[in-house]
């Protein structure tokens, strides 16, 4: 146990858990968790659903557990830290999946602990079938179960080492008693009771595997205390895989004995199935012995689960997935006291109100969801190969083990009771809300997957810069509004530097009912002469130009088609933006092009205020000061390159603006500094500006009063959320004091990028 630490000047750096769990401790921790209520309570439910074939259900659960143990063993030896699956997923896939996994595992273990203690209550009723009054308080089996749970919480509160010794004693006694049950019980098995073997079909057998999977959580419990295991490179994987193999054999043997002695339909009606079976061939004395074993087993499982759950909440507090309060260690005992107390509080609550079967299956759902992500972690880390990841144990048959494990976990989930699935999905929903409200803002952990995407972004950003410098762009500029055209052509000319070509497109739209051939005879003079007006507007533009006039049923379809036909690399659109959400619904042209065109897109937007009150009255579209709001994506890199070219052409100054939270100020200043190294040159210096604020849109609008043009990258929300609330670009467009140019870099989907990288 950690020695007492003086109270003065205590910091997290000084409060460290020592490694005091050897191979035997870790092995008994896993076995002790698995041979608890998983074998003493679940056989009645399993036999009722699947009959004697429920032994195969345990075999299926064991095989899936072994596949998962391979992945967890690799991760645990590569990252031997407290927190188990949560820690592995959080470091590999990031806080989004880390929040789902952490809260899922934590609540799953809480459900499991409550389930174990309800089992304890069932077997306790073998001895106590009456109620006593003590100072006006009714003392019954439920009250005793609650008091026992409180004692287990206290044991963990005062130190892991004491809990480990308690665990070892219980497990040794259990193995002796259960070994005797199997040995003597096998002599009384009746073959007739094993027929029919699968009375409800093999689908029911698969479904029961999901129910009993909670009985295989011991190997995960070992992973959650990885930080406390001596020589983790040797002992971790041995304890995890060894405990699964031992318990799978034990489970199958006990199920064959119980269903072989007692008909499955009778066994399914018993609250204490193993005791009932024992009395059939050993009488009352045997029933007493096995009941004592059951009480020890359920207490053992609950004890191990409380220990593991507290470690998970401790790790989440350390990563700011939960409040840092859960990361406090007791100054005298060195234990995660707050995490243990919080875990105990929830266990007691579910113990008072929970249903046995539902608690077991919802816990199994959360564990299976987590293990799907665990298999994904191994695949990501094997492919990305970070320098720090050097596991001493490597999962065999990679990646087939991980693929098979993930698929089988999902198959068990599908076969579960619909109510349990809905409750499990509800827990996932709560985790997502918590991530949105807390974790996404507080956690600073960066997952390995995000690092892969960051590397992709860096590579793509360099490619964007190189392409823009080397490419002579062919830019498609559709004619939209005469008030837009001077500014659009000024921008187009700046972007089409060197030998670039501007393709001007005028589309005459006709009704769907009118054939295009017939429309040629009825096109009015105004439409025909519009192109001449366009040419006059473009007369001062110093760039090569080509002109196209089309008659079509759809302007946006024609724009997308022409961009492909002319092999254009950029489409420059004009968009007349209003503040009303209803008006956004009418902007079908811009949205269609944004979704369908496989090229870069720039959208110039000028709001009413800007059109009526330009900054420079004599030269309304003069550009001397350009602002580029920074957001960490490829669209911003493209926007910055656009701003650089416009500044060079117009002799303007460029400011890169970052709106930052106070806590991220230093990090953002460094990030902007690295970006500017690639864009600044002898002919153009880009000035960084970092301001503290909570509302990027509000700050950008406020600062825009001193600028002639805002060039900003699109955000994902720009398209997805614009109809409801408006994204940051939408709000800036609506209220800015100058024109806004939005840059959208065409890119493959994130999944395609990651697939290509892996």
XYZ file of C-alpha atoms in Angstrom:
758
model
C 0.000 0.000 0.000
C 1.210 3.527 -0.678
C 2.772 5.044 2.406
C 1.313 8.085 4.103
C 2.214 11.346 2.440
C 2.440 14.655 4.295
C -0.498 16.914 3.586
C 1.571 19.979 2.844
C 2.232 20.692 -0.809
C 0.555 17.586 -2.186
C 0.410 17.483 -5.975
C -0.652 14.852 -8.459
C 2.970 14.430 -9.493
C 3.850 13.186 -5.994
C 0.841 10.901 -5.543
C 1.730 7.739 -7.467
C 0.256 4.252 -7.240
C 2.978 1.651 -6.652
C 3.216 -1.653 -8.532
C 2.202 -4.226 -5.918
C 0.181 -6.817 -7.890
C 2.078 -9.901 -9.038
C 0.999 -12.567 -11.545
C -1.012 -14.484 -8.941
C -2.781 -11.313 -7.801
C -3.645 -10.378 -11.389
C -4.739 -13.917 -12.282
C -6.960 -14.244 -9.224
C -8.348 -10.772 -9.885
C -9.507 -11.917 -13.318
C -10.749 -15.333 -12.250
C -12.403 -13.944 -9.132
C -14.428 -11.492 -11.186
C -15.481 -14.094 -13.736
C -16.559 -16.923 -11.442
C -18.893 -14.761 -9.430
C -22.537 -14.263 -10.236
C -21.697 -15.161 -13.841
C -21.873 -18.828 -12.878
C -24.039 -18.769 -9.772
C -26.930 -16.631 -11.087
C -26.865 -16.692 -14.899
C -27.244 -20.492 -15.359
C -30.975 -20.263 -14.599
C -31.532 -17.565 -17.258
C -29.224 -19.347 -19.719
C -30.908 -22.735 -19.237
C -34.366 -21.220 -19.628
C -33.459 -19.608 -22.953
C -31.087 -22.134 -24.533
C -31.429 -25.392 -22.584
C -28.372 -27.672 -22.222
C -26.811 -25.917 -25.231
C -26.198 -22.943 -22.927
C -22.790 -24.534 -22.355
C -22.079 -23.663 -25.994
C -23.187 -20.092 -25.227
C -20.420 -19.924 -22.656
C -17.996 -21.379 -25.200
C -18.945 -18.671 -27.721
C -18.523 -16.005 -25.070
C -15.163 -17.494 -24.118
C -13.885 -17.527 -27.706
C -14.853 -13.871 -28.181
C -13.239 -13.047 -24.864
C -10.018 -14.799 -25.923
C -9.899 -12.853 -29.208
C -10.420 -9.641 -27.264
C -7.846 -10.681 -24.672
C -5.260 -10.949 -27.454
C -5.925 -7.350 -28.495
C -6.106 -6.084 -24.920
C -2.890 -7.890 -23.996
C -1.039 -6.177 -26.822
C -2.430 -2.782 -25.891
C -1.807 -3.313 -22.188
C 1.851 -4.248 -22.700
C 2.253 -1.299 -25.062
C 0.462 1.083 -22.689
C 0.607 -0.415 -19.165
C -1.453 2.296 -17.498
C -4.502 2.237 -15.244
C -7.786 2.602 -17.076
C -7.795 -0.464 -19.326
C -9.844 -0.252 -22.502
C -10.736 3.363 -21.794
C -7.093 4.414 -21.717
C -6.261 2.460 -24.870
C -9.189 3.837 -26.870
C -8.698 7.398 -25.645
C -5.019 7.428 -26.620
C -5.608 5.661 -29.934
C -8.912 7.031 -31.238
C -9.203 10.263 -29.245
C -11.563 11.784 -26.634
C -14.728 11.281 -28.700
C -14.468 7.494 -28.615
C -12.648 7.728 -25.275
C -15.695 9.327 -23.674
C -17.995 6.619 -25.047
C -15.637 3.874 -23.919
C -14.794 5.357 -20.529
C -18.349 6.114 -19.469
C -19.528 2.860 -21.045
C -16.989 0.728 -19.185
C -17.459 2.634 -15.954
C -21.244 2.304 -16.024
C -20.961 -1.278 -17.283
C -18.872 -2.219 -14.257
C -21.300 -0.375 -11.994
C -24.196 -2.338 -13.520
C -22.178 -5.513 -13.122
C -21.383 -4.785 -9.465
C -25.056 -4.179 -8.707
C -25.889 -7.420 -10.539
C -23.344 -9.359 -8.474
C -24.713 -8.008 -5.208
C -28.279 -8.889 -6.196
C -26.947 -12.402 -6.746
C -25.406 -12.172 -3.291
C -28.861 -11.290 -1.956
C -30.470 -14.299 -3.698
C -28.034 -16.766 -2.158
C -28.188 -15.040 1.207
C -31.922 -15.792 1.278
C -30.948 -19.500 1.542
C -29.950 -18.770 5.121
C -32.160 -15.792 5.919
C -35.779 -16.044 4.829
C -37.200 -13.719 7.463
C -37.123 -10.031 8.416
C -35.938 -8.479 11.685
C -36.565 -5.050 13.129
C -33.658 -3.164 14.644
C -34.418 0.290 16.061
C -37.465 0.534 13.785
C -35.403 -0.477 10.743
C -36.402 -3.618 8.832
C -33.351 -5.835 8.406
C -33.706 -8.184 5.417
C -31.472 -9.650 2.704
C -31.576 -6.448 0.638
C -30.360 -4.333 3.557
C -27.564 -6.827 4.254
C -26.553 -6.716 0.571
C -26.401 -2.915 0.741
C -24.279 -3.035 3.913
C -21.948 -5.598 2.329
C -21.526 -3.365 -0.706
C -20.621 -0.470 1.581
C -18.001 -2.669 3.275
C -16.479 -3.553 -0.113
C -16.305 0.140 -0.997
C -14.533 0.747 2.309
C -12.033 -2.070 1.650
C -11.071 -0.486 -1.672
C -11.053 2.967 -0.109
C -8.354 1.937 2.372
C -5.967 0.375 -0.155
C -5.575 -1.917 -3.167
C -3.154 -4.324 -1.492
C -5.623 -5.309 1.204
C -8.254 -5.858 -1.451
C -5.849 -8.028 -3.420
C -5.179 -10.353 -0.477
C -8.899 -10.629 0.163
C -9.350 -11.528 -3.501
C -6.695 -14.267 -3.423
C -8.253 -16.045 -0.438
C -11.735 -16.028 -1.972
C -10.571 -17.317 -5.362
C -8.603 -20.221 -3.901
C -11.592 -21.319 -1.817
C -13.897 -20.993 -4.827
C -11.718 -23.107 -7.067
C -11.578 -25.868 -4.473
C -15.361 -25.871 -3.915
C -16.269 -25.640 -7.606
C -13.731 -28.310 -8.488
C -15.466 -30.623 -6.030
C -18.883 -29.702 -7.464
C -17.772 -30.620 -10.989
C -16.029 -33.829 -9.891
C -18.877 -35.257 -7.809
C -21.663 -33.733 -9.890
C -20.402 -35.296 -13.127
C -21.093 -38.739 -11.583
C -24.814 -37.896 -11.383
C -25.359 -36.430 -14.857
C -28.284 -38.028 -16.697
C -28.038 -38.166 -20.468
C -31.811 -37.819 -20.876
C -31.710 -34.368 -19.257
C -29.372 -33.176 -22.028
C -31.992 -33.886 -24.695
C -33.090 -31.894 -26.591
C -29.748 -30.146 -26.519
C -30.923 -26.838 -28.061
C -34.717 -26.790 -27.522
C -35.147 -23.167 -28.674
C -32.775 -23.332 -31.628
C -29.215 -22.158 -32.174
C -30.300 -18.531 -32.494
C -31.262 -18.637 -28.831
C -27.834 -20.095 -28.038
C -26.158 -17.105 -29.708
C -28.472 -14.718 -27.867
C -27.595 -16.261 -24.505
C -23.899 -15.737 -25.316
C -24.586 -12.003 -25.140
C -26.325 -12.408 -21.782
C -23.556 -14.449 -20.162
C -20.744 -12.353 -21.631
C -20.713 -10.317 -18.426
C -19.201 -13.421 -16.859
C -16.029 -12.942 -18.939
C -15.143 -9.433 -17.824
C -12.304 -10.531 -15.593
C -9.597 -10.106 -18.243
C -10.687 -6.478 -18.783
C -10.518 -5.931 -15.035
C -6.867 -7.011 -15.170
C -6.209 -4.395 -17.856
C -7.712 -1.621 -15.726
C -5.064 -2.150 -13.033
C -2.201 -2.542 -15.513
C -0.341 0.342 -13.871
C -0.123 -1.622 -10.608
C 1.066 -4.978 -12.004
C 4.669 -5.983 -11.505
C 6.583 -6.747 -14.723
C 3.575 -5.961 -16.957
C 5.440 -7.071 -20.079
C 5.258 -10.655 -18.753
C 2.414 -10.799 -16.284
C -0.301 -8.815 -18.075
C -0.958 -11.059 -21.041
C -0.469 -14.233 -19.023
C -3.037 -13.132 -16.452
C -5.570 -11.969 -19.062
C -5.476 -14.911 -21.446
C -4.902 -17.448 -18.676
C -7.929 -16.313 -16.692
C -10.176 -16.496 -19.776
C -9.070 -20.029 -20.662
C -9.453 -21.337 -17.093
C -12.883 -19.824 -16.583
C -14.253 -20.836 -20.004
C -13.491 -24.481 -19.206
C -14.963 -24.057 -15.730
C -18.168 -22.443 -17.049
C -18.801 -25.143 -19.630
C -18.230 -27.947 -17.139
C -20.589 -26.423 -14.574
C -23.339 -25.825 -17.176
C -23.142 -29.447 -18.364
C -23.330 -30.698 -14.773
C -26.258 -28.456 -13.768
C -28.370 -29.122 -16.880
C -27.395 -32.800 -16.775
C -28.636 -33.250 -13.211
C -31.675 -30.921 -13.241
C -33.938 -30.608 -16.340
C -33.366 -27.224 -17.960
C -37.015 -26.131 -17.620
C -36.907 -26.680 -13.855
C -33.446 -25.149 -13.509
C -34.642 -21.995 -15.308
C -37.119 -21.254 -12.506
C -34.532 -21.246 -9.691
C -33.038 -18.082 -8.156
C -30.117 -20.139 -6.817
C -29.553 -22.714 -9.582
C -26.187 -24.101 -8.434
C -27.371 -24.627 -4.856
C -30.533 -26.312 -6.117
C -28.445 -28.641 -8.305
C -26.037 -29.480 -5.474
C -28.848 -30.478 -3.144
C -30.032 -32.970 -5.766
C -26.915 -35.140 -5.334
C -25.299 -33.955 -2.059
C -28.266 -33.030 0.105
C -28.528 -30.091 2.515
C -24.869 -30.096 3.565
C -23.786 -29.755 -0.042
C -26.311 -26.950 -0.528
C -24.852 -25.056 2.429
C -21.295 -25.451 1.111
C -22.121 -24.282 -2.407
C -24.190 -21.375 -1.059
C -21.198 -20.209 0.957
C -19.143 -20.455 -2.245
C -21.749 -18.422 -4.113
C -21.702 -15.723 -1.457
C -17.915 -15.580 -1.636
C -18.009 -15.514 -5.443
C -20.511 -12.687 -5.734
C -18.597 -10.641 -3.176
C -15.364 -11.383 -5.063
C -16.830 -10.221 -8.365
C -18.299 -7.071 -6.871
C -15.021 -6.273 -5.126
C -13.011 -6.617 -8.336
C -15.523 -4.551 -10.301
C -15.488 -1.731 -7.747
C -11.699 -1.696 -7.934
C -11.750 -1.577 -11.740
C -14.533 0.989 -12.032
C -12.707 3.349 -9.693
C -9.548 3.006 -11.781
C -11.471 3.949 -14.927
C -13.040 7.043 -13.365
C -9.618 7.986 -11.974
C -8.113 7.775 -15.460
C -11.002 9.775 -16.940
C -10.501 12.468 -14.316
C -6.805 12.616 -15.172
C -7.661 13.149 -18.853
C -10.443 15.662 -18.045
C -13.066 13.355 -19.543
C -14.655 13.560 -16.085
C -14.222 16.368 -13.595
C -10.683 16.474 -12.099
C -12.290 15.805 -8.709
C -12.346 12.107 -9.635
C -8.566 12.211 -10.088
C -7.876 13.021 -6.446
C -5.867 10.505 -4.424
C -6.358 10.131 -0.685
C -3.511 11.925 1.045
C -3.104 9.165 3.636
C -3.966 5.925 1.814
C -2.926 6.943 -1.704
C -6.139 5.450 -3.126
C -8.520 7.064 -5.654
C -10.916 7.808 -2.818
C -13.269 10.132 -4.693
C -13.612 7.719 -7.600
C -14.322 4.836 -5.234
C -16.978 6.788 -3.349
C -18.679 7.965 -6.565
C -18.645 4.430 -7.961
C -20.051 3.037 -4.733
C -22.837 5.616 -4.731
C -24.057 4.526 -8.179
C -23.748 0.821 -7.343
C -25.921 1.254 -4.281
C -28.492 3.120 -6.363
C -28.762 0.407 -9.016
C -28.718 -2.269 -6.334
C -31.893 -0.797 -4.893
C -33.802 -0.520 -8.188
C -32.177 -2.852 -10.751
C -33.487 -5.982 -12.462
C -31.001 -8.859 -12.530
C -31.293 -9.929 -16.166
C -31.422 -6.379 -17.513
C -28.415 -5.263 -15.459
C -26.380 -8.206 -16.769
C -27.295 -7.689 -20.410
C -26.860 -3.901 -20.461
C -23.439 -4.339 -18.868
C -22.609 -6.911 -21.550
C -23.746 -4.462 -24.249
C -21.398 -1.750 -22.979
C -18.480 -4.172 -22.760
C -19.048 -5.512 -26.286
C -19.262 -1.991 -27.737
C -15.993 -1.156 -26.036
C -14.249 -4.276 -27.319
C -15.180 -3.430 -30.906
C -13.247 -0.180 -30.433
C -10.401 -2.054 -28.723
C -9.892 -4.224 -31.806
C -9.918 -1.039 -33.886
C -7.207 0.455 -31.660
C -4.817 -2.394 -32.391
C -5.369 -2.012 -36.130
C -4.769 1.753 -35.985
C -1.620 1.495 -33.849
C -0.143 -1.329 -35.937
C -0.566 0.755 -39.096
C 0.423 4.173 -37.747
C 3.372 2.758 -35.759
C 3.937 5.566 -33.236
C 7.402 5.600 -31.692
C 6.129 5.076 -28.146
C 4.095 1.962 -29.012
C 6.375 -1.031 -28.378
C 4.270 -3.856 -26.921
C 6.136 -6.849 -25.542
C 3.223 -9.063 -26.622
C 1.760 -8.926 -30.121
C -1.611 -10.339 -31.026
C -1.285 -13.379 -33.314
C -2.815 -13.546 -36.807
C -3.139 -9.787 -37.187
C -5.489 -8.363 -38.526
C -7.754 -11.430 -38.784
C -7.990 -11.752 -34.999
C -9.174 -8.148 -34.688
C -11.633 -8.340 -37.587
C -13.134 -11.610 -36.322
C -13.334 -10.280 -32.771
C -15.110 -7.065 -33.794
C -17.592 -8.880 -36.051
C -18.444 -11.447 -33.368
C -18.921 -8.727 -30.746
C -21.376 -6.964 -33.049
C -23.162 -10.260 -33.729
C -23.713 -10.791 -29.998
C -25.123 -7.281 -29.630
C -27.615 -7.877 -32.438
C -28.843 -11.051 -30.725
C -29.504 -9.323 -27.402
C -32.904 -8.481 -25.938
C -34.292 -5.323 -27.691
C -34.887 -3.608 -24.350
C -31.264 -4.120 -23.353
C -30.080 -2.811 -26.722
C -32.190 0.339 -26.321
C -30.891 0.915 -22.795
C -27.336 0.371 -24.021
C -27.821 2.837 -26.867
C -29.270 5.252 -24.330
C -26.033 5.003 -22.347
C -24.072 5.716 -25.516
C -26.322 8.729 -26.130
C -25.599 10.050 -22.636
C -21.870 9.648 -23.331
C -22.212 11.634 -26.564
C -24.029 14.451 -24.777
C -21.358 14.480 -22.057
C -18.649 14.656 -24.708
C -20.365 17.623 -26.315
C -20.986 19.450 -23.039
C -17.730 18.672 -21.185
C -15.089 16.387 -22.699
C -14.705 18.137 -26.054
C -13.949 21.393 -24.239
C -11.824 20.144 -21.349
C -9.838 17.153 -22.596
C -6.466 17.828 -24.173
C -5.725 14.248 -25.188
C -4.990 13.857 -28.899
C -5.714 10.390 -30.256
C -3.384 8.618 -32.631
C -6.055 8.725 -35.363
C -6.207 12.506 -35.112
C -2.440 12.619 -35.421
C -2.772 10.614 -38.634
C -5.267 13.154 -39.928
C -2.991 15.993 -38.791
C -0.160 14.457 -40.808
C -2.521 14.151 -43.763
C -3.477 17.807 -43.296
C 0.164 18.892 -43.239
C 0.928 16.892 -46.372
C -2.192 18.187 -48.099
C -1.467 21.758 -46.996
C 2.018 21.600 -48.495
C 0.506 20.163 -51.637
C -2.046 23.006 -51.740
C 0.722 25.598 -51.507
C 2.818 23.829 -54.155
C -0.134 23.411 -56.494
C -1.135 27.044 -56.164
C 2.410 28.175 -56.950
C 2.929 25.861 -59.912
C -0.571 25.662 -61.383
C -1.887 28.055 -63.995
C -5.491 27.881 -62.909
C -8.436 27.646 -65.215
C -11.184 29.401 -63.284
C -14.883 29.163 -64.056
C -16.702 32.393 -63.141
C -20.479 32.227 -63.778
C -22.266 35.529 -64.239
C -24.748 36.041 -61.368
C -25.314 39.649 -60.320
C -23.937 42.775 -61.960
C -23.069 44.202 -58.532
C -20.848 41.209 -57.808
C -18.941 41.141 -61.072
C -16.243 43.809 -60.515
C -15.154 42.263 -57.221
C -15.396 38.716 -58.562
C -13.243 39.509 -61.577
C -10.691 41.352 -59.431
C -10.353 38.192 -57.325
C -10.372 35.882 -60.357
C -7.591 37.868 -62.028
C -5.463 37.652 -58.869
C -5.958 33.897 -58.611
C -5.342 33.256 -62.322
C -1.775 34.502 -62.152
C 0.666 33.934 -64.992
C -0.921 31.906 -67.754
C -4.176 31.238 -65.935
C -7.455 31.538 -67.849
C -10.820 32.858 -66.675
C -13.813 31.124 -68.250
C -16.869 33.386 -68.057
C -20.158 31.535 -68.190
C -23.616 32.967 -68.771
C -26.489 30.479 -68.477
C -29.949 31.261 -69.812
C -32.325 29.122 -67.757
C -35.544 27.876 -69.358
C -38.502 25.929 -67.899
C -38.245 22.133 -67.712
C -41.260 21.851 -70.001
C -39.493 23.681 -72.847
C -37.162 21.672 -75.146
C -33.768 23.302 -75.497
C -33.983 23.156 -79.309
C -37.260 25.086 -79.260
C -35.943 27.641 -76.770
C -33.344 28.874 -79.272
C -36.113 30.500 -81.293
C -37.651 32.329 -78.326
C -34.651 33.637 -76.380
C -35.213 37.323 -75.727
C -32.819 40.006 -76.873
C -31.825 40.869 -73.288
C -30.498 37.361 -72.671
C -28.588 37.300 -75.944
C -26.957 40.674 -75.331
C -26.063 39.925 -71.677
C -22.744 38.382 -72.686
C -21.763 41.600 -74.412
C -22.460 43.446 -71.169
C -20.319 40.934 -69.312
C -17.426 41.521 -71.715
C -17.625 45.252 -71.157
C -17.496 44.773 -67.387
C -14.405 42.585 -67.803
C -12.556 44.974 -70.095
C -10.161 46.214 -67.403
C -9.278 42.755 -66.139
C -5.661 41.867 -66.890
C -6.060 38.127 -67.400
C -6.799 35.787 -70.289
C -10.542 35.280 -70.670
C -12.840 32.943 -72.543
C -16.621 33.276 -72.799
C -19.331 30.638 -72.874
C -23.087 31.137 -73.175
C -25.411 28.216 -72.527
C -29.139 27.521 -72.658
C -30.167 24.973 -70.009
C -32.928 23.814 -67.717
C -30.733 24.157 -64.609
C -28.061 26.734 -63.882
C -26.262 24.758 -61.114
C -26.181 21.534 -63.156
C -24.722 23.490 -66.066
C -22.056 25.091 -63.871
C -20.921 21.703 -62.537
C -21.003 20.163 -66.014
C -19.069 23.049 -67.558
C -16.387 22.833 -64.852
C -15.789 19.238 -65.892
C -16.030 19.886 -69.604
C -13.550 22.776 -69.491
C -11.320 20.948 -67.014
C -11.493 23.884 -64.593
C -9.687 23.775 -61.262
C -11.713 26.429 -59.439
C -15.278 27.727 -59.504
C -15.796 31.304 -58.295
C -19.417 31.989 -57.380
C -21.300 35.005 -56.100
C -23.835 34.572 -53.324
C -26.327 37.133 -52.105
C -26.706 36.280 -48.414
C -29.579 37.244 -46.109
C -30.048 36.646 -42.386
C -33.327 34.752 -42.673
C -33.183 30.920 -42.407
C -36.113 30.674 -44.838
C -34.100 32.514 -47.441
C -31.291 30.001 -47.065
C -33.603 27.289 -48.315
C -33.810 29.052 -51.656
C -30.056 29.032 -52.237
C -30.178 25.855 -54.270
C -27.573 26.922 -56.816
C -24.711 27.521 -54.406
C -25.480 24.432 -52.339
C -25.779 22.181 -55.391
C -22.401 23.285 -56.711
C -20.808 22.912 -53.266
C -22.027 19.328 -53.029
C -21.496 18.140 -56.598
C -18.417 19.867 -58.020
C -15.164 17.912 -57.647
C -13.009 21.047 -57.752
C -12.032 23.839 -55.392
C -14.749 26.437 -54.872
C -14.697 30.083 -53.824
C -17.922 31.896 -52.930
C -17.991 35.690 -52.731
C -20.721 37.086 -50.481
C -21.605 40.748 -50.021
C -24.348 41.617 -47.561
C -26.780 44.541 -47.827
C -24.897 46.820 -45.430
C -21.656 46.342 -47.299
C -23.282 47.018 -50.665
C -24.950 50.223 -49.476
C -22.011 51.561 -47.432
C -18.686 50.482 -48.997
C -15.479 51.408 -47.135
C -14.035 53.307 -50.112
C -16.741 55.375 -51.815
C -14.669 56.311 -54.863
C -13.343 52.796 -55.319
C -15.965 50.522 -53.675
C -14.061 47.296 -54.207
C -10.560 48.508 -53.388
C -8.614 45.958 -51.325
C -5.870 47.196 -48.997
C -6.385 45.123 -45.853
C -7.292 41.423 -45.877
C -8.190 39.312 -42.878
C -7.989 35.514 -42.820
C -9.692 33.906 -39.773
C -7.712 30.800 -38.863
C -9.298 27.393 -38.410
C -7.293 24.191 -38.429
C -8.422 22.663 -41.726
C -7.452 22.494 -45.386
C -10.071 25.063 -46.378
C -8.241 27.695 -44.301
C -4.931 26.800 -45.942
C -6.562 27.377 -49.334
C -8.099 30.641 -48.063
C -4.693 31.812 -46.884
C -3.184 31.055 -50.275
C -6.023 32.960 -51.982
C -5.428 35.913 -49.648
C -1.706 35.866 -50.421
C -2.310 36.017 -54.175
C -4.902 38.779 -53.865
C -2.565 40.766 -51.605
C 0.330 40.482 -54.061
C -1.890 41.593 -56.949
C -3.480 44.489 -55.024
C -0.554 45.539 -52.858
C -2.549 44.717 -49.755
C -1.679 43.602 -46.224
C -2.794 40.265 -44.822
C -3.620 39.494 -41.194
C -4.090 35.941 -39.945
C -6.620 36.087 -37.103
C -7.034 33.416 -34.428
C -9.836 33.590 -31.848
C -8.638 31.505 -28.926
C -9.712 30.401 -25.477
C -7.367 31.741 -22.833
C -6.130 28.277 -21.886
C -5.151 27.527 -25.513
C -3.503 30.900 -26.224
C 0.129 29.764 -26.216
C -0.604 26.630 -28.255
C -2.495 28.631 -30.903
C 0.224 31.262 -31.144
C 2.772 28.525 -31.862
C 0.461 26.899 -34.408
C -0.026 30.176 -36.309
C 3.719 30.776 -36.253
C 4.342 27.433 -37.977
C 1.688 28.143 -40.617
C 3.104 31.582 -41.442
C 6.549 30.137 -42.111
C 5.158 28.520 -45.257
C 3.293 31.596 -46.513
C 5.398 34.648 -45.705
C 7.972 35.781 -48.261
C 10.231 38.738 -49.073
C 7.409 40.387 -51.034
C 4.642 39.709 -48.508
C 4.661 39.562 -44.744
C 1.534 38.103 -43.130
C 0.852 39.496 -39.672
C -0.500 37.165 -36.975
C -3.188 38.364 -34.583
C -4.457 36.217 -31.712
C -7.347 37.477 -29.594
C -9.068 35.861 -26.627
C -12.773 35.189 -27.029
C -15.491 32.578 -26.753
C -17.467 33.422 -29.884
C -15.328 33.302 -33.062
C -18.096 34.717 -35.259
C -18.704 37.673 -32.936
C -15.012 38.524 -32.681
C -14.453 38.240 -36.436
C -17.415 40.532 -37.148
C -16.129 43.072 -34.637
C -12.617 43.073 -36.117
C -13.883 43.167 -39.729
C -14.620 46.909 -39.501
C -11.001 47.653 -40.245
C -10.679 45.406 -43.314
C -11.680 45.471 -46.992
C -11.984 41.719 -47.491
C -12.346 38.630 -45.318
C -11.064 35.393 -46.812
C -12.003 32.377 -44.717
C -12.081 28.630 -45.099
C -15.335 26.721 -45.113
C -16.230 24.633 -42.092
C -18.034 21.293 -42.063
C -20.930 22.977 -40.293
C -21.211 25.480 -43.135
C -23.127 22.921 -45.169
C -24.570 20.650 -42.498
C -26.062 23.213 -40.114
C -26.699 26.279 -42.260
C -30.444 25.745 -42.583
C -30.954 25.797 -38.808
C -28.628 28.156 -37.022
C -25.951 29.238 -39.466
C -22.304 28.288 -39.070
C -19.471 30.721 -38.334
C -19.045 31.659 -42.047
C -22.817 32.210 -42.349
C -22.912 34.583 -39.381
C -19.820 36.452 -40.531
C -21.304 36.898 -44.021
C -24.568 38.227 -42.612
C -23.039 40.877 -40.330
C -19.535 41.737 -41.584
C -18.612 45.233 -42.712
C -16.816 44.029 -45.839
C -17.123 41.356 -48.564
C -16.416 37.761 -47.521
C -14.737 35.165 -49.727
C -15.247 31.560 -48.600
C -12.725 28.987 -49.827
C -13.641 25.307 -50.003
C -10.903 22.842 -50.854
C -12.127 19.747 -52.636
C -10.900 16.675 -50.786
C -11.625 13.019 -50.455
C -13.667 11.891 -47.469
C -11.840 11.373 -44.150
C -12.491 7.629 -44.389
C -10.876 7.500 -47.823
C -7.878 9.480 -46.560
C -7.387 7.188 -43.576
C -7.817 4.097 -45.726
C -5.175 5.374 -48.101
C -2.861 6.143 -45.200
C -3.316 2.753 -43.540
